[in-house]
XYZ file of C-alpha atoms in Angstrom:
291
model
C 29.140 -74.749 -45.221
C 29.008 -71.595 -43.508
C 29.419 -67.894 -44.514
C 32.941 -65.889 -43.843
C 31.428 -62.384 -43.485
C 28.223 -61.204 -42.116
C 27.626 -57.498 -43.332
C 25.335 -54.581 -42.815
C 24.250 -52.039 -44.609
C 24.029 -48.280 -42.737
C 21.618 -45.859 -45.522
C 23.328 -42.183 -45.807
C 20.314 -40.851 -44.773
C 20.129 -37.853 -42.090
C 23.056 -36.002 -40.773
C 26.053 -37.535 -40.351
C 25.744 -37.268 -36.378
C 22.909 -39.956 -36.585
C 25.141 -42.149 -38.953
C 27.812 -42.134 -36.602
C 26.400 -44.071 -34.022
C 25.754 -47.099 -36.028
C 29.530 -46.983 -38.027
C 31.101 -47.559 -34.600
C 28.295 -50.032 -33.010
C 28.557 -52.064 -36.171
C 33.032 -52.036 -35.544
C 31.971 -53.004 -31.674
C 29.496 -55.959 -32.391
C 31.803 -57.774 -35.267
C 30.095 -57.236 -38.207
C 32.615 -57.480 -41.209
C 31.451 -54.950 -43.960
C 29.942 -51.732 -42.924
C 27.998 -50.633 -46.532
C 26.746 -47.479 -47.426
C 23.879 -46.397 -50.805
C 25.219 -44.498 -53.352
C 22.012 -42.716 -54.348
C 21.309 -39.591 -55.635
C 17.600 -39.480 -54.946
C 15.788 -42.811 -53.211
C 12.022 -43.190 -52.701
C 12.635 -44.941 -49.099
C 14.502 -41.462 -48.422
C 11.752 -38.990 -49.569
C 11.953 -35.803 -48.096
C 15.252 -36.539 -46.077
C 18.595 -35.532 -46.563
C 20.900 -38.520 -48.143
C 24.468 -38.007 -48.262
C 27.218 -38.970 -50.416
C 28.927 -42.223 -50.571
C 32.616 -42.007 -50.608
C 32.536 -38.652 -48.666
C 30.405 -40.981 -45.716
C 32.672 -43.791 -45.707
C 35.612 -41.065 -45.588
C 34.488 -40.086 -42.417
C 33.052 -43.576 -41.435
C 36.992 -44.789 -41.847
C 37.845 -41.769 -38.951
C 35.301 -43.243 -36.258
C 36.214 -47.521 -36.957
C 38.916 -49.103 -36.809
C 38.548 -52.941 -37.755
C 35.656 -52.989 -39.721
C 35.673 -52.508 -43.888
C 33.534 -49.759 -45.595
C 31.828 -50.476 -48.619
C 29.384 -49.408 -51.353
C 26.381 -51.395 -52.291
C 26.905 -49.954 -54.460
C 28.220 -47.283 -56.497
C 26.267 -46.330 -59.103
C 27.477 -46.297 -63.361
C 24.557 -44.069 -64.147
C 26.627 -40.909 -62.612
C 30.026 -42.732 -61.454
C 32.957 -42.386 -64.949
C 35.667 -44.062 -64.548
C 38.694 -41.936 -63.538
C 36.213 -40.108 -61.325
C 35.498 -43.117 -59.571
C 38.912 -44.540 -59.283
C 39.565 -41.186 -57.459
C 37.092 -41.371 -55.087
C 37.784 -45.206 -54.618
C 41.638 -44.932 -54.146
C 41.427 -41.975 -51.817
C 38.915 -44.327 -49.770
C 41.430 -46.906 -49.805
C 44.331 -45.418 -48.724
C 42.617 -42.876 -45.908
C 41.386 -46.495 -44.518
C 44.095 -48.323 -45.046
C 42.801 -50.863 -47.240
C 39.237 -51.120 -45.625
C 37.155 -50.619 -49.010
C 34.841 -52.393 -50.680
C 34.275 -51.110 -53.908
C 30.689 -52.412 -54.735
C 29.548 -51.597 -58.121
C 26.240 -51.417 -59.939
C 23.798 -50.894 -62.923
C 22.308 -47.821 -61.052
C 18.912 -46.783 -61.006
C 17.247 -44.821 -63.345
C 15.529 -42.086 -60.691
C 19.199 -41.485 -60.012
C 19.463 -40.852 -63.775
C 16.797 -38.597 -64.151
C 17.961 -36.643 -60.968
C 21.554 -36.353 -62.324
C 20.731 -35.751 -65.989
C 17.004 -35.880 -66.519
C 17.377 -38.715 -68.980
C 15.824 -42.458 -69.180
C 18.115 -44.872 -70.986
C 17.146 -48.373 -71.982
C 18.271 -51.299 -70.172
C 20.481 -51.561 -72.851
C 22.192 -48.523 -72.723
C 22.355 -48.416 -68.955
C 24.268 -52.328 -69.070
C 26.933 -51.027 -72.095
C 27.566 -47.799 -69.346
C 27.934 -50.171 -66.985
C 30.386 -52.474 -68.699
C 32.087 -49.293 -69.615
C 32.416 -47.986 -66.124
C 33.964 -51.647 -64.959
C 36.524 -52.177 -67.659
C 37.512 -47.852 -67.732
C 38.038 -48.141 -63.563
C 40.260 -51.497 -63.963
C 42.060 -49.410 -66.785
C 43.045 -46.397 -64.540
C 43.799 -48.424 -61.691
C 46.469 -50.275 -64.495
C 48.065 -46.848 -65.266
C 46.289 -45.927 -68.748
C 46.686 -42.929 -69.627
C 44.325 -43.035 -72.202
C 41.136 -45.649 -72.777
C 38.130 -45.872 -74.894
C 34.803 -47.885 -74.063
C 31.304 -48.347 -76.026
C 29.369 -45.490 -74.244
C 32.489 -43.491 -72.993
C 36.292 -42.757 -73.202
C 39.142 -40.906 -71.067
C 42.402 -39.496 -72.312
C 45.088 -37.021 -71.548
C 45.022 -38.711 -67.449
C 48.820 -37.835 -66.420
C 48.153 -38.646 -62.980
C 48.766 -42.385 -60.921
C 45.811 -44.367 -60.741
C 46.673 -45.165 -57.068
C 48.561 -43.884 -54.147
C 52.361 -45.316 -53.911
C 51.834 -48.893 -51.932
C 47.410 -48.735 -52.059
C 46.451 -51.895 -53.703
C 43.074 -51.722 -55.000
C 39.812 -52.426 -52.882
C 38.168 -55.196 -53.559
C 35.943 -55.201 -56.348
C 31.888 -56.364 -55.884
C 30.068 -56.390 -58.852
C 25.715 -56.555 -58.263
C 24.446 -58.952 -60.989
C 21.319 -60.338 -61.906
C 20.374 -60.395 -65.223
C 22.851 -62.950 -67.588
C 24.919 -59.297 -68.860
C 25.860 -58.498 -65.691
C 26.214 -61.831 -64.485
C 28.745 -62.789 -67.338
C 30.623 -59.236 -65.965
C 30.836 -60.107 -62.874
C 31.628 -63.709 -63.676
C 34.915 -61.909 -65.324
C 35.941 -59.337 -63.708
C 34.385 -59.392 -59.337
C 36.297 -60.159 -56.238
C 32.083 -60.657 -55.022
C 29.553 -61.236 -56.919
C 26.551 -59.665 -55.173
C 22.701 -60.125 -55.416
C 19.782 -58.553 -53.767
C 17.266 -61.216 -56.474
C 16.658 -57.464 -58.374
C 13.577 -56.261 -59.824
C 10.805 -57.832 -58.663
C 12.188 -60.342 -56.052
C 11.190 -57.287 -53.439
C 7.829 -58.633 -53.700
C 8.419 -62.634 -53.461
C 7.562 -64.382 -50.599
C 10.628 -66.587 -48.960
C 9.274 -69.739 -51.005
C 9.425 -68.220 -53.948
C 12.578 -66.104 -53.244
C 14.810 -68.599 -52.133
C 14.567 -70.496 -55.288
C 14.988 -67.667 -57.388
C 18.649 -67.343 -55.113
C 19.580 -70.501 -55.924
C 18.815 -69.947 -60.091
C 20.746 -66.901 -59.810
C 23.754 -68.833 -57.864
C 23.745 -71.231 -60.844
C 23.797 -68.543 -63.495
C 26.653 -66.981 -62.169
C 28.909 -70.660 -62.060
C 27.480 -70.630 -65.673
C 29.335 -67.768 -66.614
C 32.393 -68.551 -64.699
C 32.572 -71.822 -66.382
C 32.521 -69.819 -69.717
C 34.691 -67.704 -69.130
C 37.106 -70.074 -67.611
C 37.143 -69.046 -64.326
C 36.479 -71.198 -61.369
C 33.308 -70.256 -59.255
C 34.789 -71.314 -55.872
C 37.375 -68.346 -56.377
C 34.749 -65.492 -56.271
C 32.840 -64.452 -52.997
C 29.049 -64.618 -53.379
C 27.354 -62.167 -51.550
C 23.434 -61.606 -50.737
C 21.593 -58.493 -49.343
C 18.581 -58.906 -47.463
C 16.057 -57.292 -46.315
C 14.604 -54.415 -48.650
C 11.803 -56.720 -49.412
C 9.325 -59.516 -47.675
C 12.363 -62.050 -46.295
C 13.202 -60.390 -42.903
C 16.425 -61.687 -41.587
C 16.448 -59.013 -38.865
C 12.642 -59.789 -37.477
C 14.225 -61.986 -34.529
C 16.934 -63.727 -34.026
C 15.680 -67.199 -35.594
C 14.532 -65.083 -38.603
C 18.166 -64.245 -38.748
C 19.916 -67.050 -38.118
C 17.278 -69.165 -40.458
C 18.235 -66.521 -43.020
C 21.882 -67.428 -42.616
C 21.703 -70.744 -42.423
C 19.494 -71.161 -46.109
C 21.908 -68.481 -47.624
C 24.910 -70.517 -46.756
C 23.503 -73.489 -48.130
C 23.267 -71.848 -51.313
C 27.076 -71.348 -51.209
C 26.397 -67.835 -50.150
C 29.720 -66.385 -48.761
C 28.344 -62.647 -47.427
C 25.292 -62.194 -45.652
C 24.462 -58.372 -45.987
C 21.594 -56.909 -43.460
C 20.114 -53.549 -42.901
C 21.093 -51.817 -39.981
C 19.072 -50.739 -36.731
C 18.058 -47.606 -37.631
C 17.043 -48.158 -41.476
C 14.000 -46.005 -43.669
C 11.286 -47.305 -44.882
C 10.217 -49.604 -42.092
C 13.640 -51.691 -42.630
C 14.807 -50.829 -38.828
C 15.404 -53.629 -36.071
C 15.995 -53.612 -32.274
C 20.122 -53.920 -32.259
C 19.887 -56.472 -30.083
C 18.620 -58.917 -32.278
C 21.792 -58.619 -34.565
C 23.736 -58.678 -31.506
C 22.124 -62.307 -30.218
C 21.861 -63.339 -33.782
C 25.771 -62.335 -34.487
C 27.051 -64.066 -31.045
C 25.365 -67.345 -32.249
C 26.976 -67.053 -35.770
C 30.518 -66.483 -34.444
């Protein structure tokens, strides 16, 4: 078993100058997915600038040419649906089918920075749910659409471009709600082991991978829907399991993920906040071995 896409993940953080650099390094050295945040505020960026997502990957499109451009992820504590299929689509088609539309939860500093408010877990997974099944629903031409938390009517415009099919879809998932929505409606399934797993050694994160990877066959089973047909993707790096250390950090990291019938191995780039940074040339060793 081994993965089909190794990934990285370039923070919007500084000006778009610095950014740059690592878009078109990343398209040189053969990494698959180039990802972006979609933050509004971010503790690992205090006191910098961080830009915006789609905008970024707008102008990350103009500087690549091979590579895909992706969220991880987009956030449904500010993202609505026809909002986001707007920003999406246009993505899509200025690309030319490069996107990866990662979707998430969001985090609540984002809420209180958009709106100053602090929902429950609850109401943040029904918004959530809401935002998936409203985006799916203007990218199928509904006019009009009603969800739990929100609605949309009176849209008289396409939900794509003439000939854009839509990006791929990667929901993050890692509590059984989001897993069963992911289960139904991803292209990716995508885990980072969420709250908590930041602070796990590799012994004790590894297994919780592999409970998570089960869940989410679980709820494909349930649902009908046949495991092997959705990409499972994993983002390290944000907390103690350092793929990017050295190269046999890395390709130790990719060789347990795979075994866990991890499809996507997602990695922070060089020049990362919050002490997350690696020499380059330890993803370029580590990619030459993988290839």
């Amino acid at each position: 078993m081994s993965l089909s896409r190794i990934s990285l993940v370039i923070p919007p953080v500084g000006p778009w100058r610095a950014q740059a650099r690592w878009y078109r390094w990343a398209d040189e050295v053969g990494y698959d997915v180039a990802y972006t945040y979609d933050h509004l505020t971010h503790a690992t960026a205090r006191g910098e600038w961080l830009g915006e997502a789609f905008t970024t990957l707008t102008a990350a499109a103009g500087v690549t040419e091979r590579i895909r451009l992706g969220t991880l992820v987009a956030s449904a504590v500010f993202r609505r649906p026809v909002a986001l299929a707007r920003a999406a689509m246009t993505v899509q088609d200025i690309s030319e089918g490069r996107l990866v539309l990662g979707l998430g939860l969001g985090a609540p500093p984002c809420e209180l920075a958009d709106r100053g408010e602090n929902s429950t877990m609850g109401e943040m997974a029904a918004r959530f749910a809401d935002v998936v099944e409203g985006y799916r629903a203007v990218l199928d031409g509904a006019t009009q659409w009603r969800g739990k938390t929100m609605s949309f009517t009176g849209l008289e415009t396409t939900g794509r471009p003439q000939g854009v099919d839509a990006p791929e879809l990667m929901l993050a998932a890692h509590g059984p709600r989001a897993l069963a929505m992911a289960a139904r409606y991803a292209d990716t399934w995508n885990t980072y082991g969420g709250p908590g797993s930041t602070q796990l050694d590799a012994d004790e994160f590894w297994p919780l991978i592999a409970q998570q990877a089960a869940g989410f066959a679980a709820e494909c089973d349930r649902v009908g829907r046949d495991p092997s047909t959705v990409r499972r993707s994993l983002l390290l790096g944000f907390g103690r399991v350092r793929p990017t250390a050295d190269v046999d950090a890395y390709l130790a990291a990719a060789e347990r993920a795979a075994s866990l019938g991890v499809d996507e191995l997602v990695v922070y780039s060089p020049d990362s906040p919050a002490g997350m940074g690696s020499d380059p040339g330890v993803h370029e060793r580590a990619l030459a071995q993988l290839r």
